[in-house]
């Protein structure tokens, strides 16, 4: 229950940098290879070759692109058939196209199609595990397609493929055979396996012959179509057959994936250039640029237009079904789409700033504008690009100030693009991004200051990579211009190289300064265990809360995180690598959104995992925005007190238990906080005897522990036997009188047999008389989990423990006991990152509640 040590923090921070830095190293290596390969490159010739591609070839490439993206949607149709879920086909096509168009083009972990897919399908009631299954199924389909086309290429045209890939003929045959054998083994498993395949806690069920064989066929067709896009765009002198090219294309795609470089940018091109040395580099690079435009940028533009049109319909339409459709499809992914497009717009401005302007357009501007306007506009455009890169992350996190600044920067970028060289294409894309951002403005509600948003290693490396790529493109574009100190001070209409130098220097200096400022500024003080002043502030907010679990903040064993306005707090504690919050934030909704983001940022800074334990369904969308997955851990029993009574046949058992306790001499009273102090010695003896009889110790975190300071804060219900206290429970109340609950419940061995039933019945009757609307009986762990054969693995494991774990905890008995009061059952969730981190999170939560690892094993 203590914070990680400084050494563990440093070790975690180093590991967080390992992946991004490795990708940056690979990217740098690719840049060096390309720099060597393109030593004599002329940018104008590359663009000329790209413009010289015949129109019929471009149209054919666009047709293959459309078919490829349509086939990608069939991956997801098959995935839902595998899950036996029925999702409307139009929704699948829409989601698939948005996810792939953004995921293919951008490729950063924060921008991937998987994140977009998760948010869009989650609104249709698809669980996080099912979304992960869909994503994994689609990735497997791609892998099958890559293995199939590469194997066929290596075997059917072995000699040509071996020569192109620089392999010995025997190796070509061996690799091709191994790939096809792997696909064949998968086909056999898919068709004939009858048992699930377990791997790291995931149960993989064979899809069956229909789905498995269709999956293989679609994978081959999709890779064939996407490779046909580039094959049709190759220059006439390429002289490479389609089957041979399939192998080259598959190797290039695999290299881009393995490198972890965002979008495979540079890696894919380097492999193609390396394997086709007989084709002039300038013409081949022109074809590769055309391929990137046709297969990546065109779908991205259409995806953005589709996104914007749906959002526009949500803003303008007053028809209920249109608003519902737009909210289902668009609202969950506005920050992701807007942030991704803003990052792309910033990259575009930086790349434009380091490439030559069109001479004819400059000559036209020269007739109307002074040179100083052109020079300033060029510099401003590059700085706007840098600003958009920086703000993209804050847009992902829904920061309101980032939205307003991005809007003004995009407007400035549009004017700067036109004034620096009449870049209509660039300005049009910026207008498109601006439109999407404005239409989705309601998604940016967080009042957090931009400077408070710390950069993660992935973002630092991503921004550095874009700036480095821009600098390299500038060096390549003007490599034939001899460097001299005078270039820095040269101002001329056609002085593109001097403008590139000044803009690059400004971007590098200002970007480095901002990143260093962000990383080196003092961190916001992190809360320690709550002080008396913190508890006093929390007590005022608890009084206005409808949920009794807010009273758990007063146990004094948790840290309290307050919003900047002070109208909301969140209680949490640290166990292992997990930063575990109990329940939803207490207070205003705006403050709740601020606090869950801040907890995630604090845990990320320390290399930990944010976890939200025992939260309700009402605010699950808030946690999904953080990229977390919800896992049902049980159900909470709530009894309506408005109509509670002991009358009727349904309450016969309760009436009998109540009368039996009264015959045994039981009496009930509620002692207000001011009178608890005098009873503490008696209550302590009851508590000690109860703990000894149960052979257990005090629990922590989600419940209180016996202490005088804690009990003095609450009313205490007492059950007396022959006038002597025999059982007690401290009451958790709400100032709104919406809910009443108990925390500690202790009784002596000689208490009346029905003491607990009697205590609950009297409390419910007392609560009804006091005007409370609900009595909370607490959570039944692992209750209400799905039990059908296709349920997620966690539900199947949880149900097994629920049925057979009576040696450790009476799960089923607890639920049956609470059923006597005919409660309503409300689901409760644990929200955390999924995957391999989940078992460690569950252990950390268990250790925290038990009070330590030793106590957990003792239980």
PDB file of C-alpha atoms in Angstrom, residues 425-686:
ATOM      1  CA  UNK A 425      -4.233  21.063 -52.141  1.00  0.00           C
ATOM      2  CA  UNK A 426      -2.659  21.570 -48.742  1.00  0.00           C
ATOM      3  CA  UNK A 427      -5.163  24.262 -47.775  1.00  0.00           C
ATOM      4  CA  UNK A 428      -8.067  22.028 -48.816  1.00  0.00           C
ATOM      5  CA  UNK A 429      -6.900  19.251 -46.520  1.00  0.00           C
ATOM      6  CA  UNK A 430      -6.538  21.731 -43.659  1.00  0.00           C
ATOM      7  CA  UNK A 431     -10.085  22.969 -44.309  1.00  0.00           C
ATOM      8  CA  UNK A 432     -11.274  19.360 -44.133  1.00  0.00           C
ATOM      9  CA  UNK A 433      -9.529  18.822 -40.800  1.00  0.00           C
ATOM     10  CA  UNK A 434     -10.905  22.120 -39.499  1.00  0.00           C
ATOM     11  CA  UNK A 435     -14.426  21.103 -40.471  1.00  0.00           C
ATOM     12  CA  UNK A 436     -14.190  17.776 -38.657  1.00  0.00           C
ATOM     13  CA  UNK A 437     -12.780  19.494 -35.576  1.00  0.00           C
ATOM     14  CA  UNK A 438     -15.513  22.135 -35.469  1.00  0.00           C
ATOM     15  CA  UNK A 439     -18.293  19.610 -36.004  1.00  0.00           C
ATOM     16  CA  UNK A 440     -17.009  17.511 -33.124  1.00  0.00           C
ATOM     17  CA  UNK A 441     -16.415  20.440 -30.755  1.00  0.00           C
ATOM     18  CA  UNK A 442     -18.724  19.055 -28.047  1.00  0.00           C
ATOM     19  CA  UNK A 443     -16.340  16.166 -27.454  1.00  0.00           C
ATOM     20  CA  UNK A 444     -13.688  18.510 -26.051  1.00  0.00           C
ATOM     21  CA  UNK A 445     -14.879  19.384 -22.597  1.00  0.00           C
ATOM     22  CA  UNK A 446     -11.901  18.914 -20.239  1.00  0.00           C
ATOM     23  CA  UNK A 447     -10.789  22.250 -18.737  1.00  0.00           C
ATOM     24  CA  UNK A 448      -7.268  20.925 -18.064  1.00  0.00           C
ATOM     25  CA  UNK A 449      -4.363  23.217 -18.942  1.00  0.00           C
ATOM     26  CA  UNK A 450      -2.377  22.038 -21.960  1.00  0.00           C
ATOM     27  CA  UNK A 451       0.929  22.319 -20.126  1.00  0.00           C
ATOM     28  CA  UNK A 452      -0.352  19.869 -17.514  1.00  0.00           C
ATOM     29  CA  UNK A 453      -0.556  17.159 -20.194  1.00  0.00           C
ATOM     30  CA  UNK A 454       2.750  15.315 -19.926  1.00  0.00           C
ATOM     31  CA  UNK A 455       4.171  13.663 -23.031  1.00  0.00           C
ATOM     32  CA  UNK A 456       4.661   9.915 -23.050  1.00  0.00           C
ATOM     33  CA  UNK A 457       7.731   8.317 -24.676  1.00  0.00           C
ATOM     34  CA  UNK A 458       5.614   7.256 -27.662  1.00  0.00           C
ATOM     35  CA  UNK A 459       4.521  10.834 -28.304  1.00  0.00           C
ATOM     36  CA  UNK A 460       7.999  12.284 -27.853  1.00  0.00           C
ATOM     37  CA  UNK A 461       9.434   9.764 -30.308  1.00  0.00           C
ATOM     38  CA  UNK A 462       6.539  10.276 -32.752  1.00  0.00           C
ATOM     39  CA  UNK A 463       7.006  14.052 -32.838  1.00  0.00           C
ATOM     40  CA  UNK A 464      10.787  13.684 -33.062  1.00  0.00           C
ATOM     41  CA  UNK A 465      10.354  11.188 -35.896  1.00  0.00           C
ATOM     42  CA  UNK A 466       8.169  13.545 -37.927  1.00  0.00           C
ATOM     43  CA  UNK A 467      10.583  16.446 -37.426  1.00  0.00           C
ATOM     44  CA  UNK A 468      13.556  14.230 -38.341  1.00  0.00           C
ATOM     45  CA  UNK A 469      11.749  12.990 -41.448  1.00  0.00           C
ATOM     46  CA  UNK A 470      10.984  16.584 -42.469  1.00  0.00           C
ATOM     47  CA  UNK A 471      14.632  17.578 -42.000  1.00  0.00           C
ATOM     48  CA  UNK A 472      15.777  14.580 -44.066  1.00  0.00           C
ATOM     49  CA  UNK A 473      13.296  15.356 -46.870  1.00  0.00           C
ATOM     50  CA  UNK A 474      14.616  18.927 -46.898  1.00  0.00           C
ATOM     51  CA  UNK A 475      18.211  17.702 -47.106  1.00  0.00           C
ATOM     52  CA  UNK A 476      17.328  15.352 -49.978  1.00  0.00           C
ATOM     53  CA  UNK A 477      15.294  17.983 -51.814  1.00  0.00           C
ATOM     54  CA  UNK A 478      18.158  20.541 -51.786  1.00  0.00           C
ATOM     55  CA  UNK A 479      21.160  18.246 -51.783  1.00  0.00           C
ATOM     56  CA  UNK A 480      22.373  19.840 -55.032  1.00  0.00           C
ATOM     57  CA  UNK A 481      22.428  23.297 -53.459  1.00  0.00           C
ATOM     58  CA  UNK A 482      25.868  23.990 -52.033  1.00  0.00           C
ATOM     59  CA  UNK A 483      25.758  24.980 -48.364  1.00  0.00           C
ATOM     60  CA  UNK A 484      27.121  28.338 -47.261  1.00  0.00           C
ATOM     61  CA  UNK A 485      26.542  30.636 -44.297  1.00  0.00           C
ATOM     62  CA  UNK A 486      25.018  33.200 -46.636  1.00  0.00           C
ATOM     63  CA  UNK A 487      22.041  30.923 -47.255  1.00  0.00           C
ATOM     64  CA  UNK A 488      20.669  31.764 -43.807  1.00  0.00           C
ATOM     65  CA  UNK A 489      20.431  35.439 -44.799  1.00  0.00           C
ATOM     66  CA  UNK A 490      19.271  34.998 -48.389  1.00  0.00           C
ATOM     67  CA  UNK A 491      15.771  36.295 -49.094  1.00  0.00           C
ATOM     68  CA  UNK A 492      14.608  35.785 -52.661  1.00  0.00           C
ATOM     69  CA  UNK A 493      11.496  34.751 -54.565  1.00  0.00           C
ATOM     70  CA  UNK A 494      12.995  31.404 -55.564  1.00  0.00           C
ATOM     71  CA  UNK A 495      15.068  31.032 -52.380  1.00  0.00           C
ATOM     72  CA  UNK A 496      13.413  27.758 -51.383  1.00  0.00           C
ATOM     73  CA  UNK A 497      16.563  26.319 -49.788  1.00  0.00           C
ATOM     74  CA  UNK A 498      17.141  29.289 -47.433  1.00  0.00           C
ATOM     75  CA  UNK A 499      13.497  29.213 -46.388  1.00  0.00           C
ATOM     76  CA  UNK A 500      13.815  25.479 -45.668  1.00  0.00           C
ATOM     77  CA  UNK A 501      16.889  26.058 -43.477  1.00  0.00           C
ATOM     78  CA  UNK A 502      15.251  28.812 -41.434  1.00  0.00           C
ATOM     79  CA  UNK A 503      11.983  26.904 -40.983  1.00  0.00           C
ATOM     80  CA  UNK A 504      13.778  23.668 -40.008  1.00  0.00           C
ATOM     81  CA  UNK A 505      15.940  25.438 -37.451  1.00  0.00           C
ATOM     82  CA  UNK A 506      12.940  27.212 -35.904  1.00  0.00           C
ATOM     83  CA  UNK A 507      10.944  23.985 -35.697  1.00  0.00           C
ATOM     84  CA  UNK A 508      13.815  21.990 -34.177  1.00  0.00           C
ATOM     85  CA  UNK A 509      14.712  24.653 -31.601  1.00  0.00           C
ATOM     86  CA  UNK A 510      11.145  25.457 -30.531  1.00  0.00           C
ATOM     87  CA  UNK A 511      10.043  21.803 -30.612  1.00  0.00           C
ATOM     88  CA  UNK A 512      13.022  20.668 -28.528  1.00  0.00           C
ATOM     89  CA  UNK A 513      12.498  23.489 -26.050  1.00  0.00           C
ATOM     90  CA  UNK A 514       8.811  22.669 -25.610  1.00  0.00           C
ATOM     91  CA  UNK A 515       9.394  18.939 -25.165  1.00  0.00           C
ATOM     92  CA  UNK A 516      12.159  19.581 -22.633  1.00  0.00           C
ATOM     93  CA  UNK A 517       9.946  22.080 -20.788  1.00  0.00           C
ATOM     94  CA  UNK A 518       7.158  19.511 -20.701  1.00  0.00           C
ATOM     95  CA  UNK A 519       9.399  16.712 -19.445  1.00  0.00           C
ATOM     96  CA  UNK A 520      11.466  18.711 -16.946  1.00  0.00           C
ATOM     97  CA  UNK A 521       8.783  20.828 -15.314  1.00  0.00           C
ATOM     98  CA  UNK A 522       7.950  19.879 -11.718  1.00  0.00           C
ATOM     99  CA  UNK A 523       5.248  17.260 -11.517  1.00  0.00           C
ATOM    100  CA  UNK A 524       1.980  18.039  -9.774  1.00  0.00           C
ATOM    101  CA  UNK A 525       2.270  16.967  -6.120  1.00  0.00           C
ATOM    102  CA  UNK A 526       0.833  13.507  -5.648  1.00  0.00           C
ATOM    103  CA  UNK A 527      -1.441  12.824  -2.698  1.00  0.00           C
ATOM    104  CA  UNK A 528      -0.237  10.896   0.324  1.00  0.00           C
ATOM    105  CA  UNK A 529      -2.613   9.039   2.634  1.00  0.00           C
ATOM    106  CA  UNK A 530      -5.464  11.414   3.445  1.00  0.00           C
ATOM    107  CA  UNK A 531      -4.765  14.027   6.118  1.00  0.00           C
ATOM    108  CA  UNK A 532      -7.424  15.275   8.560  1.00  0.00           C
ATOM    109  CA  UNK A 533      -7.871  18.337   6.327  1.00  0.00           C
ATOM    110  CA  UNK A 534      -8.411  16.093   3.283  1.00  0.00           C
ATOM    111  CA  UNK A 535     -10.975  14.026   5.182  1.00  0.00           C
ATOM    112  CA  UNK A 536     -12.798  17.186   6.200  1.00  0.00           C
ATOM    113  CA  UNK A 537     -12.977  18.333   2.557  1.00  0.00           C
ATOM    114  CA  UNK A 538     -14.163  14.893   1.486  1.00  0.00           C
ATOM    115  CA  UNK A 539     -16.821  14.761   4.209  1.00  0.00           C
ATOM    116  CA  UNK A 540     -18.510  17.862   2.771  1.00  0.00           C
ATOM    117  CA  UNK A 541     -18.684  16.256  -0.691  1.00  0.00           C
ATOM    118  CA  UNK A 542     -19.876  12.905   0.677  1.00  0.00           C
ATOM    119  CA  UNK A 543     -22.836  14.675   2.250  1.00  0.00           C
ATOM    120  CA  UNK A 544     -24.142  15.525  -1.233  1.00  0.00           C
ATOM    121  CA  UNK A 545     -23.506  12.088  -2.755  1.00  0.00           C
ATOM    122  CA  UNK A 546     -26.185   9.472  -3.478  1.00  0.00           C
ATOM    123  CA  UNK A 547     -23.878   6.459  -3.055  1.00  0.00           C
ATOM    124  CA  UNK A 548     -22.841   5.129   0.347  1.00  0.00           C
ATOM    125  CA  UNK A 549     -19.529   3.768  -0.975  1.00  0.00           C
ATOM    126  CA  UNK A 550     -18.255   7.373  -0.848  1.00  0.00           C
ATOM    127  CA  UNK A 551     -17.984   6.909   2.943  1.00  0.00           C
ATOM    128  CA  UNK A 552     -15.080   4.500   2.344  1.00  0.00           C
ATOM    129  CA  UNK A 553     -12.904   7.603   1.909  1.00  0.00           C
ATOM    130  CA  UNK A 554     -13.221   8.199   5.669  1.00  0.00           C
ATOM    131  CA  UNK A 555     -11.388   4.979   6.599  1.00  0.00           C
ATOM    132  CA  UNK A 556      -8.133   6.958   6.424  1.00  0.00           C
ATOM    133  CA  UNK A 557      -6.196   4.256   4.525  1.00  0.00           C
ATOM    134  CA  UNK A 558      -6.591   5.758   1.051  1.00  0.00           C
ATOM    135  CA  UNK A 559      -5.203   8.675  -0.919  1.00  0.00           C
ATOM    136  CA  UNK A 560      -7.647  11.372  -1.976  1.00  0.00           C
ATOM    137  CA  UNK A 561      -7.266  13.158  -5.297  1.00  0.00           C
ATOM    138  CA  UNK A 562      -9.270  16.398  -5.558  1.00  0.00           C
ATOM    139  CA  UNK A 563     -10.251  18.229  -8.726  1.00  0.00           C
ATOM    140  CA  UNK A 564      -8.843  21.707  -9.336  1.00  0.00           C
ATOM    141  CA  UNK A 565     -12.198  23.252  -8.482  1.00  0.00           C
ATOM    142  CA  UNK A 566     -12.448  21.167  -5.306  1.00  0.00           C
ATOM    143  CA  UNK A 567     -15.972  19.933  -6.112  1.00  0.00           C
ATOM    144  CA  UNK A 568     -14.965  16.305  -6.772  1.00  0.00           C
ATOM    145  CA  UNK A 569     -12.598  13.755  -5.273  1.00  0.00           C
ATOM    146  CA  UNK A 570     -11.403  10.268  -6.136  1.00  0.00           C
ATOM    147  CA  UNK A 571     -10.080   7.764  -3.588  1.00  0.00           C
ATOM    148  CA  UNK A 572      -7.316   5.380  -4.536  1.00  0.00           C
ATOM    149  CA  UNK A 573      -4.367   3.426  -3.251  1.00  0.00           C
ATOM    150  CA  UNK A 574      -1.260   1.831  -4.780  1.00  0.00           C
ATOM    151  CA  UNK A 575      -0.601  -1.911  -4.707  1.00  0.00           C
ATOM    152  CA  UNK A 576       2.269  -3.312  -6.719  1.00  0.00           C
ATOM    153  CA  UNK A 577       2.098  -1.718 -10.160  1.00  0.00           C
ATOM    154  CA  UNK A 578      -1.614  -0.928  -9.900  1.00  0.00           C
ATOM    155  CA  UNK A 579      -3.126   2.453  -8.991  1.00  0.00           C
ATOM    156  CA  UNK A 580      -6.525   1.303  -7.786  1.00  0.00           C
ATOM    157  CA  UNK A 581      -9.455   3.698  -7.431  1.00  0.00           C
ATOM    158  CA  UNK A 582     -12.472   2.607  -5.387  1.00  0.00           C
ATOM    159  CA  UNK A 583     -15.810   3.349  -7.000  1.00  0.00           C
ATOM    160  CA  UNK A 584     -16.636   6.245  -9.263  1.00  0.00           C
ATOM    161  CA  UNK A 585     -15.373   9.757  -8.434  1.00  0.00           C
ATOM    162  CA  UNK A 586     -17.505  11.560  -5.853  1.00  0.00           C
ATOM    163  CA  UNK A 587     -18.921  14.927  -6.904  1.00  0.00           C
ATOM    164  CA  UNK A 588     -19.536  16.827 -10.138  1.00  0.00           C
ATOM    165  CA  UNK A 589     -19.324  14.973 -13.463  1.00  0.00           C
ATOM    166  CA  UNK A 590     -16.908  17.488 -15.000  1.00  0.00           C
ATOM    167  CA  UNK A 591     -14.573  17.016 -12.075  1.00  0.00           C
ATOM    168  CA  UNK A 592     -14.926  13.231 -12.368  1.00  0.00           C
ATOM    169  CA  UNK A 593     -13.702  13.331 -15.955  1.00  0.00           C
ATOM    170  CA  UNK A 594     -10.745  15.451 -14.914  1.00  0.00           C
ATOM    171  CA  UNK A 595      -9.785  13.080 -12.075  1.00  0.00           C
ATOM    172  CA  UNK A 596      -9.911   9.795 -13.988  1.00  0.00           C
ATOM    173  CA  UNK A 597      -7.630  11.298 -16.632  1.00  0.00           C
ATOM    174  CA  UNK A 598      -5.273  12.603 -13.972  1.00  0.00           C
ATOM    175  CA  UNK A 599      -5.071   9.223 -12.252  1.00  0.00           C
ATOM    176  CA  UNK A 600      -4.195   7.627 -15.552  1.00  0.00           C
ATOM    177  CA  UNK A 601      -1.501  10.248 -16.214  1.00  0.00           C
ATOM    178  CA  UNK A 602      -0.023   9.782 -12.733  1.00  0.00           C
ATOM    179  CA  UNK A 603       0.045   5.995 -13.076  1.00  0.00           C
ATOM    180  CA  UNK A 604       1.561   6.233 -16.567  1.00  0.00           C
ATOM    181  CA  UNK A 605       4.269   8.539 -15.220  1.00  0.00           C
ATOM    182  CA  UNK A 606       5.246   5.893 -12.648  1.00  0.00           C
ATOM    183  CA  UNK A 607       4.974   2.971 -15.070  1.00  0.00           C
ATOM    184  CA  UNK A 608       1.843   1.715 -13.289  1.00  0.00           C
ATOM    185  CA  UNK A 609      -1.591   0.571 -14.412  1.00  0.00           C
ATOM    186  CA  UNK A 610      -4.768   2.605 -13.712  1.00  0.00           C
ATOM    187  CA  UNK A 611      -7.523   0.442 -12.223  1.00  0.00           C
ATOM    188  CA  UNK A 612     -11.069   1.390 -11.241  1.00  0.00           C
ATOM    189  CA  UNK A 613     -12.634  -1.120  -8.863  1.00  0.00           C
ATOM    190  CA  UNK A 614     -16.325  -1.633  -8.122  1.00  0.00           C
ATOM    191  CA  UNK A 615     -17.649   1.020 -10.509  1.00  0.00           C
ATOM    192  CA  UNK A 616     -21.180   1.197 -11.866  1.00  0.00           C
ATOM    193  CA  UNK A 617     -22.443   0.995 -15.425  1.00  0.00           C
ATOM    194  CA  UNK A 618     -23.457   4.661 -15.644  1.00  0.00           C
ATOM    195  CA  UNK A 619     -19.956   5.995 -16.270  1.00  0.00           C
ATOM    196  CA  UNK A 620     -18.352   3.102 -18.150  1.00  0.00           C
ATOM    197  CA  UNK A 621     -18.081   5.296 -21.269  1.00  0.00           C
ATOM    198  CA  UNK A 622     -15.805   7.635 -19.321  1.00  0.00           C
ATOM    199  CA  UNK A 623     -13.343   4.815 -18.616  1.00  0.00           C
ATOM    200  CA  UNK A 624     -13.570   3.507 -22.175  1.00  0.00           C
ATOM    201  CA  UNK A 625     -12.335   6.944 -23.322  1.00  0.00           C
ATOM    202  CA  UNK A 626      -9.131   6.193 -21.384  1.00  0.00           C
ATOM    203  CA  UNK A 627      -8.570   3.069 -23.485  1.00  0.00           C
ATOM    204  CA  UNK A 628      -9.547   0.729 -20.624  1.00  0.00           C
ATOM    205  CA  UNK A 629     -11.734  -2.368 -20.716  1.00  0.00           C
ATOM    206  CA  UNK A 630     -14.579  -3.180 -18.320  1.00  0.00           C
ATOM    207  CA  UNK A 631     -14.816  -6.587 -16.651  1.00  0.00           C
ATOM    208  CA  UNK A 632     -17.853  -7.551 -14.607  1.00  0.00           C
ATOM    209  CA  UNK A 633     -16.844  -8.679 -11.109  1.00  0.00           C
ATOM    210  CA  UNK A 634     -20.220  -9.155  -9.465  1.00  0.00           C
ATOM    211  CA  UNK A 635     -23.565  -7.594  -8.625  1.00  0.00           C
ATOM    212  CA  UNK A 636     -24.645  -5.206  -5.905  1.00  0.00           C
ATOM    213  CA  UNK A 637     -27.892  -5.918  -4.043  1.00  0.00           C
ATOM    214  CA  UNK A 638     -30.156  -2.924  -3.331  1.00  0.00           C
ATOM    215  CA  UNK A 639     -33.475  -3.190  -1.484  1.00  0.00           C
ATOM    216  CA  UNK A 640     -36.161  -0.562  -2.069  1.00  0.00           C
ATOM    217  CA  UNK A 641     -37.189   0.888   1.302  1.00  0.00           C
ATOM    218  CA  UNK A 642     -40.148   2.864  -0.010  1.00  0.00           C
ATOM    219  CA  UNK A 643     -42.367  -0.224   0.009  1.00  0.00           C
ATOM    220  CA  UNK A 644     -40.365  -2.446   2.384  1.00  0.00           C
ATOM    221  CA  UNK A 645     -42.359  -4.336   5.030  1.00  0.00           C
ATOM    222  CA  UNK A 646     -42.603  -7.770   6.610  1.00  0.00           C
ATOM    223  CA  UNK A 647     -46.122  -8.354   5.273  1.00  0.00           C
ATOM    224  CA  UNK A 648     -46.969 -10.919   2.625  1.00  0.00           C
ATOM    225  CA  UNK A 649     -46.038 -14.513   1.872  1.00  0.00           C
ATOM    226  CA  UNK A 650     -42.736 -13.522   0.224  1.00  0.00           C
ATOM    227  CA  UNK A 651     -41.428 -12.169   3.533  1.00  0.00           C
ATOM    228  CA  UNK A 652     -42.591 -15.089   5.726  1.00  0.00           C
ATOM    229  CA  UNK A 653     -39.024 -16.258   6.423  1.00  0.00           C
ATOM    230  CA  UNK A 654     -37.981 -12.757   7.436  1.00  0.00           C
ATOM    231  CA  UNK A 655     -40.971 -12.416   9.769  1.00  0.00           C
ATOM    232  CA  UNK A 656     -40.100 -15.723  11.402  1.00  0.00           C
ATOM    233  CA  UNK A 657     -36.426 -14.750  11.888  1.00  0.00           C
ATOM    234  CA  UNK A 658     -37.461 -11.377  13.317  1.00  0.00           C
ATOM    235  CA  UNK A 659     -39.880 -12.911  15.815  1.00  0.00           C
ATOM    236  CA  UNK A 660     -37.366 -15.598  16.825  1.00  0.00           C
ATOM    237  CA  UNK A 661     -34.773 -12.922  17.673  1.00  0.00           C
ATOM    238  CA  UNK A 662     -37.319 -10.980  19.668  1.00  0.00           C
ATOM    239  CA  UNK A 663     -38.266 -14.129  21.621  1.00  0.00           C
ATOM    240  CA  UNK A 664     -34.564 -14.583  22.384  1.00  0.00           C
ATOM    241  CA  UNK A 665     -34.534 -11.140  23.982  1.00  0.00           C
ATOM    242  CA  UNK A 666     -33.040  -9.111  21.103  1.00  0.00           C
ATOM    243  CA  UNK A 667     -33.557  -5.355  21.025  1.00  0.00           C
ATOM    244  CA  UNK A 668     -32.384  -2.755  18.492  1.00  0.00           C
ATOM    245  CA  UNK A 669     -31.229   0.833  18.681  1.00  0.00           C
ATOM    246  CA  UNK A 670     -29.228   3.294  16.563  1.00  0.00           C
ATOM    247  CA  UNK A 671     -26.614   5.310  18.457  1.00  0.00           C
ATOM    248  CA  UNK A 672     -25.708   8.667  16.913  1.00  0.00           C
ATOM    249  CA  UNK A 673     -21.994   9.503  16.414  1.00  0.00           C
ATOM    250  CA  UNK A 674     -21.859  11.573  19.596  1.00  0.00           C
ATOM    251  CA  UNK A 675     -22.740   8.554  21.738  1.00  0.00           C
ATOM    252  CA  UNK A 676     -20.398   6.035  20.124  1.00  0.00           C
ATOM    253  CA  UNK A 677     -17.347   6.948  22.198  1.00  0.00           C
ATOM    254  CA  UNK A 678     -18.850   5.552  25.412  1.00  0.00           C
ATOM    255  CA  UNK A 679     -19.578   2.219  23.710  1.00  0.00           C
ATOM    256  CA  UNK A 680     -16.126   1.709  22.157  1.00  0.00           C
ATOM    257  CA  UNK A 681     -14.755  -0.707  24.829  1.00  0.00           C
ATOM    258  CA  UNK A 682     -17.792  -2.974  24.429  1.00  0.00           C
ATOM    259  CA  UNK A 683     -17.703  -2.764  20.637  1.00  0.00           C
ATOM    260  CA  UNK A 684     -13.993  -3.617  20.614  1.00  0.00           C
ATOM    261  CA  UNK A 685     -14.630  -6.798  22.654  1.00  0.00           C
ATOM    262  CA  UNK A 686     -17.367  -7.831  20.197  1.00  0.00           C
TER     263      UNK A 686
END
